[in-house]
JSON list of C-alpha atoms and ligand atoms in Angstrom, two decimals:
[
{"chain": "A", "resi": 2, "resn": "UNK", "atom": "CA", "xyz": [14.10, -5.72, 12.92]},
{"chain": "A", "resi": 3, "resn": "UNK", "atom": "CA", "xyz": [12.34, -6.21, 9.95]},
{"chain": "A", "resi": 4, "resn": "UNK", "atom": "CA", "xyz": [13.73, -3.98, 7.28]},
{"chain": "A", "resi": 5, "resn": "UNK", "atom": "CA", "xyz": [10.67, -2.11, 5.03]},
{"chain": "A", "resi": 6, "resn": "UNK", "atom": "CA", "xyz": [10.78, -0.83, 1.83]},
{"chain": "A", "resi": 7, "resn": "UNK", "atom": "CA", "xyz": [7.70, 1.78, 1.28]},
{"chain": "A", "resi": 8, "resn": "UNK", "atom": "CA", "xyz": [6.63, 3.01, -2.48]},
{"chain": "A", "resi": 9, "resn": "UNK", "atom": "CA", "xyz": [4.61, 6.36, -2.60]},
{"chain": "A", "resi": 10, "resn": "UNK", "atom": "CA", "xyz": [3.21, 8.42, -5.62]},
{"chain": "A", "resi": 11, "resn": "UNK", "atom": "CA", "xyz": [1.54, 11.20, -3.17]},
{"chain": "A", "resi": 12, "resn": "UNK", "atom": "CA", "xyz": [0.93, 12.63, -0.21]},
{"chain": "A", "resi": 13, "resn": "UNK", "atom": "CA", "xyz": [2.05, 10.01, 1.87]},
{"chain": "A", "resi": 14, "resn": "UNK", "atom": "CA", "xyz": [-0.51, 9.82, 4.64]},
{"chain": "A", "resi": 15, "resn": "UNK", "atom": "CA", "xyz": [-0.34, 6.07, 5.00]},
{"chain": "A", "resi": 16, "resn": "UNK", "atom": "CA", "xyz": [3.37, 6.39, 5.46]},
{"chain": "A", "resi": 17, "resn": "UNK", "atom": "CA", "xyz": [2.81, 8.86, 7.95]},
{"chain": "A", "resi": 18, "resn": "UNK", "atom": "CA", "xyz": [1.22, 6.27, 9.95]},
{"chain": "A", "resi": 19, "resn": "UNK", "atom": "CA", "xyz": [3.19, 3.61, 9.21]},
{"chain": "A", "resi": 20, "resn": "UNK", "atom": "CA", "xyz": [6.19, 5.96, 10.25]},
{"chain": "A", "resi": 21, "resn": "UNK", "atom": "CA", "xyz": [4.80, 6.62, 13.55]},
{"chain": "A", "resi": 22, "resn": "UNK", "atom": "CA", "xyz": [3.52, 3.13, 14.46]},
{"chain": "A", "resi": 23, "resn": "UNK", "atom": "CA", "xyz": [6.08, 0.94, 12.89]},
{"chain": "A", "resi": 24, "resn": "UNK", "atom": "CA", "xyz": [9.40, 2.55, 12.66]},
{"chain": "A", "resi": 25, "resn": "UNK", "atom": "CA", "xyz": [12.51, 2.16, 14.83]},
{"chain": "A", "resi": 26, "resn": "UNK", "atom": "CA", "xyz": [9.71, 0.04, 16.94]},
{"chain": "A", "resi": 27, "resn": "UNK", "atom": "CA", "xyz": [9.06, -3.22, 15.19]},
{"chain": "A", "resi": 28, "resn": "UNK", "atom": "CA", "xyz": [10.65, -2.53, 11.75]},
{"chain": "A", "resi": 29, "resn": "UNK", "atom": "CA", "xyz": [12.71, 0.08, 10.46]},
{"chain": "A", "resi": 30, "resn": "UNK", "atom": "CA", "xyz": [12.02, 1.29, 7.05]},
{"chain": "A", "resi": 31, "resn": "UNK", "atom": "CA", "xyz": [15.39, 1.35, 5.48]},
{"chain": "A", "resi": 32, "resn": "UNK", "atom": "CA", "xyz": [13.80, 3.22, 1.83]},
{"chain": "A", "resi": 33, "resn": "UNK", "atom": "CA", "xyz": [11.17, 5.37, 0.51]},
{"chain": "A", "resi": 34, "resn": "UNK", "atom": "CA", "xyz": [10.71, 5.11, -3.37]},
{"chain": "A", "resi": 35, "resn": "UNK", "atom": "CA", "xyz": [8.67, 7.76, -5.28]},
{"chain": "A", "resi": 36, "resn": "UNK", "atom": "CA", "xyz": [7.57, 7.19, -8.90]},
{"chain": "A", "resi": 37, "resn": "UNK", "atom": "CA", "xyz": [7.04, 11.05, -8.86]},
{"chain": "A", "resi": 38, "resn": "UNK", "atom": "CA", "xyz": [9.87, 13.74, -8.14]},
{"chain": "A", "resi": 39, "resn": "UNK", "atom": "CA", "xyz": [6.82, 16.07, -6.47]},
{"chain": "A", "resi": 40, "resn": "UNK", "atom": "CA", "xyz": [5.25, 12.96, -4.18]},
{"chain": "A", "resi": 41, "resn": "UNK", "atom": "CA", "xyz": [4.68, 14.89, -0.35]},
{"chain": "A", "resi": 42, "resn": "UNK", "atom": "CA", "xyz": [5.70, 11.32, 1.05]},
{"chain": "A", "resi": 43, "resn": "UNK", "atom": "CA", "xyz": [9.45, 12.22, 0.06]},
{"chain": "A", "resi": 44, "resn": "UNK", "atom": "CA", "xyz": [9.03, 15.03, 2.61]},
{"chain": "A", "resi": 45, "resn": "UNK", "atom": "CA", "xyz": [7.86, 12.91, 5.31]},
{"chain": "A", "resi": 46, "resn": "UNK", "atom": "CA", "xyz": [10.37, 10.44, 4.88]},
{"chain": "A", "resi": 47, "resn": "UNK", "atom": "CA", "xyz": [12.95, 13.36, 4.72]},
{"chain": "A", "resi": 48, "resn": "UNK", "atom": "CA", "xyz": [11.79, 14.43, 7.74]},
{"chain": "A", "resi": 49, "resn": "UNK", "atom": "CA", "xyz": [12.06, 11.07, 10.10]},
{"chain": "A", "resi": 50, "resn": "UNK", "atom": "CA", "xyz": [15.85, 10.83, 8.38]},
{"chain": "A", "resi": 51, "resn": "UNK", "atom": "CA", "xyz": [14.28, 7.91, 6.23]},
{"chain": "A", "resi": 52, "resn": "UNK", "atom": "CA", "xyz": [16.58, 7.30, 2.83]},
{"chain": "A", "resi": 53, "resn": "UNK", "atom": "CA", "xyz": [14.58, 8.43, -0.37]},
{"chain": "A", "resi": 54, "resn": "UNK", "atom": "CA", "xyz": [14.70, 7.28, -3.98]},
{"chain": "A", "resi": 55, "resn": "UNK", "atom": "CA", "xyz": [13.03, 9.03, -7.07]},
{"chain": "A", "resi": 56, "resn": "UNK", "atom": "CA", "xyz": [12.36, 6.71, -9.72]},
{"chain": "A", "resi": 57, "resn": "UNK", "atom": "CA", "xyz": [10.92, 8.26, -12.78]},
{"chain": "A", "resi": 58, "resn": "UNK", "atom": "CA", "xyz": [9.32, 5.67, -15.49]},
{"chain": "A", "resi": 59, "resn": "UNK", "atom": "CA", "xyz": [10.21, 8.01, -18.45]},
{"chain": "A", "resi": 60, "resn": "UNK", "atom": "CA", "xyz": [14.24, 7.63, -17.63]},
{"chain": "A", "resi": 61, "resn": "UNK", "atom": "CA", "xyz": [13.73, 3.63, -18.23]},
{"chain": "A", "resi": 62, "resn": "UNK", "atom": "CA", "xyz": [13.13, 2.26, -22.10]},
{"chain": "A", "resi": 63, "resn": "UNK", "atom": "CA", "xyz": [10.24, 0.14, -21.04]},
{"chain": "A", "resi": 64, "resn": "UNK", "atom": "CA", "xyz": [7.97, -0.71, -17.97]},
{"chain": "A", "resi": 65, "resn": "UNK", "atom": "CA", "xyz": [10.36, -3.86, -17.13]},
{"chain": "A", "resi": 66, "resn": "UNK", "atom": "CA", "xyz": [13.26, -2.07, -16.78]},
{"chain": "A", "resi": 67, "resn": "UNK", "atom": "CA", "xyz": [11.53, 0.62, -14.53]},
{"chain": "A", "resi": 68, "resn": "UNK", "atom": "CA", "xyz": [10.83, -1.90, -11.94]},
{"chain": "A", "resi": 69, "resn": "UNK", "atom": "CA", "xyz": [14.00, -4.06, -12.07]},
{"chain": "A", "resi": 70, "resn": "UNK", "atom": "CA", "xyz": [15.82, -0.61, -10.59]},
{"chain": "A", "resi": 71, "resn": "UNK", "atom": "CA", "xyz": [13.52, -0.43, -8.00]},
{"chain": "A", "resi": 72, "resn": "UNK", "atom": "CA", "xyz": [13.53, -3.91, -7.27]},
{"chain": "A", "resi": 73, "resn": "UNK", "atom": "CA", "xyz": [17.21, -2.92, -7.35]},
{"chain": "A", "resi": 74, "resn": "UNK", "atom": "CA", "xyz": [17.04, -0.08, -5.14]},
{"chain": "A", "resi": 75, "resn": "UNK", "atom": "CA", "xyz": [15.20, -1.82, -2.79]},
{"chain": "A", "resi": 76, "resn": "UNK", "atom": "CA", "xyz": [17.40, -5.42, -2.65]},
{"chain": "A", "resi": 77, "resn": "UNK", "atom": "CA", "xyz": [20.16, -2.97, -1.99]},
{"chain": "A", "resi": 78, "resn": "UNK", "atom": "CA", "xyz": [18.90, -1.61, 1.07]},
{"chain": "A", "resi": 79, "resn": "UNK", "atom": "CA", "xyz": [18.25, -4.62, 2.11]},
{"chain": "A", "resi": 80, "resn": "UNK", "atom": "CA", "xyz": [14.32, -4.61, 2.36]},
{"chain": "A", "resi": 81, "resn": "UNK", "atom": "CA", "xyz": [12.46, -7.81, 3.34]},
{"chain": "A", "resi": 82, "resn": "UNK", "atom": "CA", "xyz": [9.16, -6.30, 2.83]},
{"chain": "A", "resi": 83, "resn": "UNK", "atom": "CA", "xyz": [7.70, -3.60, 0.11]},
{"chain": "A", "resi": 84, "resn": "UNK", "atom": "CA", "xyz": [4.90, -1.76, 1.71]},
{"chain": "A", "resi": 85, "resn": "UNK", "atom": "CA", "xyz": [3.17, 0.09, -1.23]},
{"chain": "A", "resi": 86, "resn": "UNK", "atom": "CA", "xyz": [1.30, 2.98, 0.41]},
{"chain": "A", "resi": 87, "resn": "UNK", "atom": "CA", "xyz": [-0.49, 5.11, -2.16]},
{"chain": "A", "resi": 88, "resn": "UNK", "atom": "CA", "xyz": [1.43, 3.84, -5.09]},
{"chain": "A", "resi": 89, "resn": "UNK", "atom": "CA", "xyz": [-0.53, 3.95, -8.09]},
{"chain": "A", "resi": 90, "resn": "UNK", "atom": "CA", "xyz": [1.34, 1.39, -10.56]},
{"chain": "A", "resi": 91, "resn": "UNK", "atom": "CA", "xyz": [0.93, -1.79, -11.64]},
{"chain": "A", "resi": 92, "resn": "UNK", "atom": "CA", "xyz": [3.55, -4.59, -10.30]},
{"chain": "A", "resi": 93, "resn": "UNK", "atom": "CA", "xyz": [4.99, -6.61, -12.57]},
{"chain": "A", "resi": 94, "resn": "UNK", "atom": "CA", "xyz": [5.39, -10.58, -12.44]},
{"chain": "A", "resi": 95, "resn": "UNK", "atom": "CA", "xyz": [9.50, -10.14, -11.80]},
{"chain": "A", "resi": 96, "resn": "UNK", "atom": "CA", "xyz": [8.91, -7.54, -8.88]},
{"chain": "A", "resi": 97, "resn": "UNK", "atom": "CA", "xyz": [6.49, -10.17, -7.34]},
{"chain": "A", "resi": 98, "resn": "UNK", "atom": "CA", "xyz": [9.02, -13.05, -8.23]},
{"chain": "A", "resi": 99, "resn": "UNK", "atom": "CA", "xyz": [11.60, -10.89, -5.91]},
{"chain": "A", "resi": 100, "resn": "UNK", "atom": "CA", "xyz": [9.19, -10.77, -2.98]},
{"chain": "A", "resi": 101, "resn": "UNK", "atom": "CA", "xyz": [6.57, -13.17, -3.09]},
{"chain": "A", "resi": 102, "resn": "UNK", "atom": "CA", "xyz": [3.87, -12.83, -0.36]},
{"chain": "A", "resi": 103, "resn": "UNK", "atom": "CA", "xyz": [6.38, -9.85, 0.72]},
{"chain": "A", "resi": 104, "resn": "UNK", "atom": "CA", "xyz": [4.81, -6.97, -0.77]},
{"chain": "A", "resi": 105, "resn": "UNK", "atom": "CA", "xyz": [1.53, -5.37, 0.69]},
{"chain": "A", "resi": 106, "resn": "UNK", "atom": "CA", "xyz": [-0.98, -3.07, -0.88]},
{"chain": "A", "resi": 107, "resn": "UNK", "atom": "CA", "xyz": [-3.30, -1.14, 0.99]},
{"chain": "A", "resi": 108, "resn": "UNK", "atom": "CA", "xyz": [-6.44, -0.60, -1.49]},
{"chain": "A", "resi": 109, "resn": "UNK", "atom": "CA", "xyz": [-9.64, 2.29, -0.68]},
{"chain": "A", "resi": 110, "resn": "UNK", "atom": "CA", "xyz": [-12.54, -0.10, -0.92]},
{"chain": "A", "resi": 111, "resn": "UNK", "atom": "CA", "xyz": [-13.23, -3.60, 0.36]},
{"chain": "A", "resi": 112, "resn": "UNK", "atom": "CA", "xyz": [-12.32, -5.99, -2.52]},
{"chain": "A", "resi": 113, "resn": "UNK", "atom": "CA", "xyz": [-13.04, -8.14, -4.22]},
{"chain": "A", "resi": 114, "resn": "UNK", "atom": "CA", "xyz": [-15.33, -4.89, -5.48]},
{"chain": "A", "resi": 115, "resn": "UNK", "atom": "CA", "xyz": [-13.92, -1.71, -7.15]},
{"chain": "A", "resi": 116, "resn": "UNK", "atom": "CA", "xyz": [-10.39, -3.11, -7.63]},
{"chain": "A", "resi": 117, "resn": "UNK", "atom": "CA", "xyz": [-8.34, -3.76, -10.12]},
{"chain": "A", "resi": 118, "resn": "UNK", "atom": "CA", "xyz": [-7.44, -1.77, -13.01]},
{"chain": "A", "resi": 119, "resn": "UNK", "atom": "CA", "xyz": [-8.25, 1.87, -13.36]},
{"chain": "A", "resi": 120, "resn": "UNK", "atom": "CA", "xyz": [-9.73, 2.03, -9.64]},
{"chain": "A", "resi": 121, "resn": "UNK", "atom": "CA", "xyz": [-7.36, 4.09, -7.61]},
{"chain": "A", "resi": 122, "resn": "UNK", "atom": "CA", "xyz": [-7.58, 6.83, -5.77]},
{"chain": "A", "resi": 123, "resn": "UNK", "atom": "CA", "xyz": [-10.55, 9.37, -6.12]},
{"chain": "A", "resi": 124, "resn": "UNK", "atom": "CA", "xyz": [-11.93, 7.05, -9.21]},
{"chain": "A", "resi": 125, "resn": "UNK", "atom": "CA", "xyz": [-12.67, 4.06, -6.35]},
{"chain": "A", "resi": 126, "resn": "UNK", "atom": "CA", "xyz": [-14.58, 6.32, -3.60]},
{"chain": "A", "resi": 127, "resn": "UNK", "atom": "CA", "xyz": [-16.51, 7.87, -7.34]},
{"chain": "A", "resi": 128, "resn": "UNK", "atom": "CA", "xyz": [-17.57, 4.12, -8.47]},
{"chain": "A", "resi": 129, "resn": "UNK", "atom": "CA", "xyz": [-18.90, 3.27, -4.93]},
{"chain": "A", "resi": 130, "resn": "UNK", "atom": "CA", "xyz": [-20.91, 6.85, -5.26]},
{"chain": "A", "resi": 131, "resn": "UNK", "atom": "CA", "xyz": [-21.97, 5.82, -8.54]},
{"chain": "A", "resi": 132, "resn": "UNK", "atom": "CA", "xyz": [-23.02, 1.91, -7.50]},
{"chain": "A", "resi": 133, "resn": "UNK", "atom": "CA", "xyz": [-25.30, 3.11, -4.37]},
{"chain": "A", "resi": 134, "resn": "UNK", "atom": "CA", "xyz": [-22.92, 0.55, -2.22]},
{"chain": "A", "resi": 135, "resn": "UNK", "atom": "CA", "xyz": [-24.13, 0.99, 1.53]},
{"chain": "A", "resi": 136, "resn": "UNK", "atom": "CA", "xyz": [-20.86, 0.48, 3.03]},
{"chain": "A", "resi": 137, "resn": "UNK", "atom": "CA", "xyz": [-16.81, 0.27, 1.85]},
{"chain": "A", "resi": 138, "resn": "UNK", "atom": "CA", "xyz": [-13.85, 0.52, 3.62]},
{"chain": "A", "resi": 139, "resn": "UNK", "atom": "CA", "xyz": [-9.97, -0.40, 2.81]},
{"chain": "A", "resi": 140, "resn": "UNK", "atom": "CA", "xyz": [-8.52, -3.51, 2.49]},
{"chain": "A", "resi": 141, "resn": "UNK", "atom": "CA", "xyz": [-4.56, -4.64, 2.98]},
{"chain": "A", "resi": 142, "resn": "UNK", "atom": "CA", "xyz": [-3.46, -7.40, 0.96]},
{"chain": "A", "resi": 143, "resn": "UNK", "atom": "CA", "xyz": [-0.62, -9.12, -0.51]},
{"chain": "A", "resi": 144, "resn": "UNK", "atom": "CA", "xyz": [0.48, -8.46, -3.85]},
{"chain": "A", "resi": 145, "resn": "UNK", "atom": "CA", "xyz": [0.16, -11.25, -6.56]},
{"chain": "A", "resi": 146, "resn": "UNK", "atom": "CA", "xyz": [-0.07, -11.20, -10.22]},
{"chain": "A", "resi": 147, "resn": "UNK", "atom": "CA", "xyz": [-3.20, -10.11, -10.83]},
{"chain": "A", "resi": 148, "resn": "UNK", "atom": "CA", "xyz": [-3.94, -6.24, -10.01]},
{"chain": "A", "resi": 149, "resn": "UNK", "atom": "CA", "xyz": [-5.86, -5.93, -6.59]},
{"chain": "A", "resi": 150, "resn": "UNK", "atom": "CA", "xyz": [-6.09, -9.79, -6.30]},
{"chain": "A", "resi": 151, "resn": "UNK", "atom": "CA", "xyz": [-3.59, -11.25, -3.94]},
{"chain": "A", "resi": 152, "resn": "UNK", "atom": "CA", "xyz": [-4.41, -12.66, -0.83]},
{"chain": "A", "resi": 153, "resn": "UNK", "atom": "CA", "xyz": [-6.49, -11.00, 2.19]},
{"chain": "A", "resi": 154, "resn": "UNK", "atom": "CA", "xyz": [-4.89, -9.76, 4.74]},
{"chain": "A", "resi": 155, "resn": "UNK", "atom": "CA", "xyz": [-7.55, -7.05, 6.91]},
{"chain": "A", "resi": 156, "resn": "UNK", "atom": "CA", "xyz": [-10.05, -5.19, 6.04]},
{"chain": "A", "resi": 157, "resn": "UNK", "atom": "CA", "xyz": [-12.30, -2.67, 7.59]},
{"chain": "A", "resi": 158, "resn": "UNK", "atom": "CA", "xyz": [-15.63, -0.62, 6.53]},
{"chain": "A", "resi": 159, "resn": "UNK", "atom": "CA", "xyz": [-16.93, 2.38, 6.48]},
{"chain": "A", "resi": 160, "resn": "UNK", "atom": "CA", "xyz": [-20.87, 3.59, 6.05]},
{"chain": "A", "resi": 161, "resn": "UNK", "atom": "CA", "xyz": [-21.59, 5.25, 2.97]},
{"chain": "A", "resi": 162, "resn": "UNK", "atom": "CA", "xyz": [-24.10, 7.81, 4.04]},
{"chain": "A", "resi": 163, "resn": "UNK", "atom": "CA", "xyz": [-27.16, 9.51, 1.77]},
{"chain": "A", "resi": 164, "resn": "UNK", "atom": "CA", "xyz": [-25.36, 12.96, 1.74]},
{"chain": "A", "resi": 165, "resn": "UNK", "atom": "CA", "xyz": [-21.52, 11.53, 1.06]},
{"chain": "A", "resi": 166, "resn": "UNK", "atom": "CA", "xyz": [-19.24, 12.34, -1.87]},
{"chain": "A", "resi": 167, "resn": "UNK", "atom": "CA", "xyz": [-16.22, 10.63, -3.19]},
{"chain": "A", "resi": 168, "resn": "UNK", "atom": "CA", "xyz": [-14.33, 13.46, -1.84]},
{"chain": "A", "resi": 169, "resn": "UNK", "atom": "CA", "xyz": [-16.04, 12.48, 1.96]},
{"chain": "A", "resi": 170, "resn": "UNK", "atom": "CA", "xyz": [-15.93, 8.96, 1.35]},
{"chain": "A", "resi": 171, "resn": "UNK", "atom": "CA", "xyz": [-12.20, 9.39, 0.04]},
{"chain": "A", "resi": 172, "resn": "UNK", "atom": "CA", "xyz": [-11.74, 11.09, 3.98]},
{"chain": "A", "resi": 173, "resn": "UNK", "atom": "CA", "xyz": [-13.46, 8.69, 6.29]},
{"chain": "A", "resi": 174, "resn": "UNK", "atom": "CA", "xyz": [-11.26, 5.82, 4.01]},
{"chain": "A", "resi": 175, "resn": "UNK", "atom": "CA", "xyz": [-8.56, 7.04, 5.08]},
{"chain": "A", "resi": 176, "resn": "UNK", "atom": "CA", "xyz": [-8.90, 7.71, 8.27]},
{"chain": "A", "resi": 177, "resn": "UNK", "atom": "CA", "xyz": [-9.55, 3.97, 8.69]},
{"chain": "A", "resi": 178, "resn": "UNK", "atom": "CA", "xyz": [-6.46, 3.36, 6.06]},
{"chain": "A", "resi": 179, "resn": "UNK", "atom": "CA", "xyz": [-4.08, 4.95, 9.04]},
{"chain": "A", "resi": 180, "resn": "UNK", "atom": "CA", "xyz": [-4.83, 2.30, 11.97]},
{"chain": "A", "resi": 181, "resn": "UNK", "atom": "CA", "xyz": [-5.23, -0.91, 9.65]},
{"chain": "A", "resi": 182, "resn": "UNK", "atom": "CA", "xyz": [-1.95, 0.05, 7.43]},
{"chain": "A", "resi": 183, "resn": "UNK", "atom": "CA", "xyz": [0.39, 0.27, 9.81]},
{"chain": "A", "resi": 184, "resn": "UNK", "atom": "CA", "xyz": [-1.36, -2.40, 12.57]},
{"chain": "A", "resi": 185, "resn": "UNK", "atom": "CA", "xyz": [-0.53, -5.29, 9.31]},
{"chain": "A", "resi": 186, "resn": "UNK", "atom": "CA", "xyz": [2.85, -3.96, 8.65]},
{"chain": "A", "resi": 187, "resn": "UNK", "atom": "CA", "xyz": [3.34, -4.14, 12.60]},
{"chain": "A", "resi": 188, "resn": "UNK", "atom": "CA", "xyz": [2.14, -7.57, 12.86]},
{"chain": "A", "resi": 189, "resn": "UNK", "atom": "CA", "xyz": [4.24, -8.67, 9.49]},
{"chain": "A", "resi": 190, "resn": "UNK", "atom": "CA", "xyz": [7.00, -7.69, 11.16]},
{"chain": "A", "resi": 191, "resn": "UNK", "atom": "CA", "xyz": [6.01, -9.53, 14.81]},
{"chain": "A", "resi": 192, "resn": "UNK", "atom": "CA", "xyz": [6.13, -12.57, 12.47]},
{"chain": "A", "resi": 193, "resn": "UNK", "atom": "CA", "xyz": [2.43, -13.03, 13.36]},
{"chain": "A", "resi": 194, "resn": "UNK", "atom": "CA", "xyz": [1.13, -13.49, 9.76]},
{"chain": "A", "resi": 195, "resn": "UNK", "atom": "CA", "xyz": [0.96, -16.64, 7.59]},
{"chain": "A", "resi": 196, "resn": "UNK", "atom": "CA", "xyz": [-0.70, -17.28, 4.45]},
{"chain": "A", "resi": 197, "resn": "UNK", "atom": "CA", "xyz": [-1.64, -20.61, 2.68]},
{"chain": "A", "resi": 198, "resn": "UNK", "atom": "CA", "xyz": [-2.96, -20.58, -0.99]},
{"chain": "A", "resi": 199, "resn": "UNK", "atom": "CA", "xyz": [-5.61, -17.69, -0.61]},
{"chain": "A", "resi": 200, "resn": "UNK", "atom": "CA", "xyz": [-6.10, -17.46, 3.26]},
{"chain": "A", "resi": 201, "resn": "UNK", "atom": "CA", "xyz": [-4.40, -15.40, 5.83]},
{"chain": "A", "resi": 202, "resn": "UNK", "atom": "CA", "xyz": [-4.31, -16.02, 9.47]},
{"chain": "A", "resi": 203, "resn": "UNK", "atom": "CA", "xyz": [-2.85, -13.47, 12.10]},
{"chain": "A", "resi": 204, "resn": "UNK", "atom": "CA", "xyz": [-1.93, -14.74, 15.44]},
{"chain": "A", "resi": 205, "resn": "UNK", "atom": "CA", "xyz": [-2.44, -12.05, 17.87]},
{"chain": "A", "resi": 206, "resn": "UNK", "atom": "CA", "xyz": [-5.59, -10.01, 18.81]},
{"chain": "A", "resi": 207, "resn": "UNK", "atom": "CA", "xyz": [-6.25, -6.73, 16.69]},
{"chain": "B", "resi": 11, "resn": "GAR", "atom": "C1", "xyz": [-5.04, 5.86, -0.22]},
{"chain": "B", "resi": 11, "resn": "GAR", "atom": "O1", "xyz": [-6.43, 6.03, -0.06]},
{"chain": "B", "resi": 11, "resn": "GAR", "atom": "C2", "xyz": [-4.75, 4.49, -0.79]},
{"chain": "B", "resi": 11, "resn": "GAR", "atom": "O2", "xyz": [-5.63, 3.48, -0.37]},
{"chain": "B", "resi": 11, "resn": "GAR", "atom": "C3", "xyz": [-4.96, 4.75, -2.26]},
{"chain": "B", "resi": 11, "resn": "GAR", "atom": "O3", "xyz": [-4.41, 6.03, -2.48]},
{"chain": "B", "resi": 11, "resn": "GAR", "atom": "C4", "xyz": [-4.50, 6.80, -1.29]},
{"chain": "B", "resi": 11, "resn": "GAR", "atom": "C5", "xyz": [-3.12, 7.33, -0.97]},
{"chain": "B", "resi": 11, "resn": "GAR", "atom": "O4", "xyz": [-3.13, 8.25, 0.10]},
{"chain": "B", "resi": 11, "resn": "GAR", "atom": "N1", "xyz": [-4.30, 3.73, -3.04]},
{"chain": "B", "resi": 11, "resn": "GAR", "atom": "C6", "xyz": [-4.74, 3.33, -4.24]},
{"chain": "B", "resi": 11, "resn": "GAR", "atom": "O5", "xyz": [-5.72, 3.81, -4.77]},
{"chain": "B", "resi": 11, "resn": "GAR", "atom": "C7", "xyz": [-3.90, 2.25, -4.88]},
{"chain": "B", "resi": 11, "resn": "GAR", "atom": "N2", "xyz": [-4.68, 1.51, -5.83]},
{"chain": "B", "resi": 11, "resn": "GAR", "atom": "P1", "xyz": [-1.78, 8.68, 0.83]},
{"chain": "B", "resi": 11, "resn": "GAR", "atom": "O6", "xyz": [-0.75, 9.00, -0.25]},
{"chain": "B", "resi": 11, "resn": "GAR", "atom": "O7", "xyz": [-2.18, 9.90, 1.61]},
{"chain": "B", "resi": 11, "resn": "GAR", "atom": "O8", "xyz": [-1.35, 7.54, 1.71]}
]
């Protein structure tokens, strides 16, 4: 079984899902790592008997070294693949050195628009309010480099309706977040995806 690595800041409702699709099924998630003492997905993984890490950026001297433990955390559990669910910091060039194309991101809007840096959470769903975008959605993709830019693995949309806020739009996100999250991570760990350059194929029917 494939052996997952999961990285939360919040509530955790993407690990939920992932929890209840993927583990002790087609991958077991061996480590739950929380940049925030408070995150709610400590909880869940608490409460499925999943190992938990806090890892707090002000006990490290600089950015670098904040990321080489959890790289560290993680190589010691013996992860294969970082799932970052929720997590709202930036990778850094020696985390993706340690698991290139092995780290995916699940993102609240259907890139290549409102990605990148400063669109997370509540800001994205407020941008697509802002732009008068008819649709958006959530897209799961490998982690690169670049913020937001690594290669395509699924995506789905949502319509953006006359009366929606980012606080609606936020909700019917992730509702579609919960199937196409955990249906990657499942097929990552079936062995059905590949990737060349830019472009992802996966092998089985969705
Ligand atoms: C999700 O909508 C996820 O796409 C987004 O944060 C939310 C976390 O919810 N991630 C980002 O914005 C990362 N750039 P959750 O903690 O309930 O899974």
């Amino acid at each position: 079984m494939t052996k997952i690595g999961v990285l939360v800041s919040g509530g955790g409702t993407n690990l939920q899902a992932v929890i209840d699709r993927v583990h002790h099924k087609s991958g077991e998630i061996a480590v739950v790592i929380a940049n925030n003492a408070e995150a709610y997905g400590l909880t869940r993984a608490q409460n499925s008997g999943i190992p938990t890490a806090v890892v707090l950026e002000k006990d490290f001297e600089d950015y670098d070294a904040f990321n080489a433990e959890i790289i560290r955390t993680l190589k010691d559990k013996g992860v294969e693949l970082v799932v970052l669910a929720g997590y709202m910091k930036i990778i850094t060039p020696a985390f993706v050195e340690a698991y290139p194309n092995k780290i995916v991101n699940i993102h609240p809007a259907l890139i290549p628009s409102f990605c990148g840096e400063g669109y997370y959470g509540l800001h994205v769903h407020e941008a697509v309010i802002d732009y008068g975008v008819k649709v958006t959605g959530a897209t799961v993709h490998f982690v690169n480099e670049e913020a937001d830019a690594g290669p395509i693995i699924a995506q789905k949309t949502v319509e953006v309706a006359d009366d929606d806020t980012p606080e609606s739009i936020q909700k019917k996100v992730l509702e579609i977040e919960h199937t196409l999250l955990p249906w990657v991570v499942e097929q990552y760990c079936l062995g059905h995806i590949t990737v060349e350059g830019r472009k992802t194929k996966i092998t089985s029917e969705q």
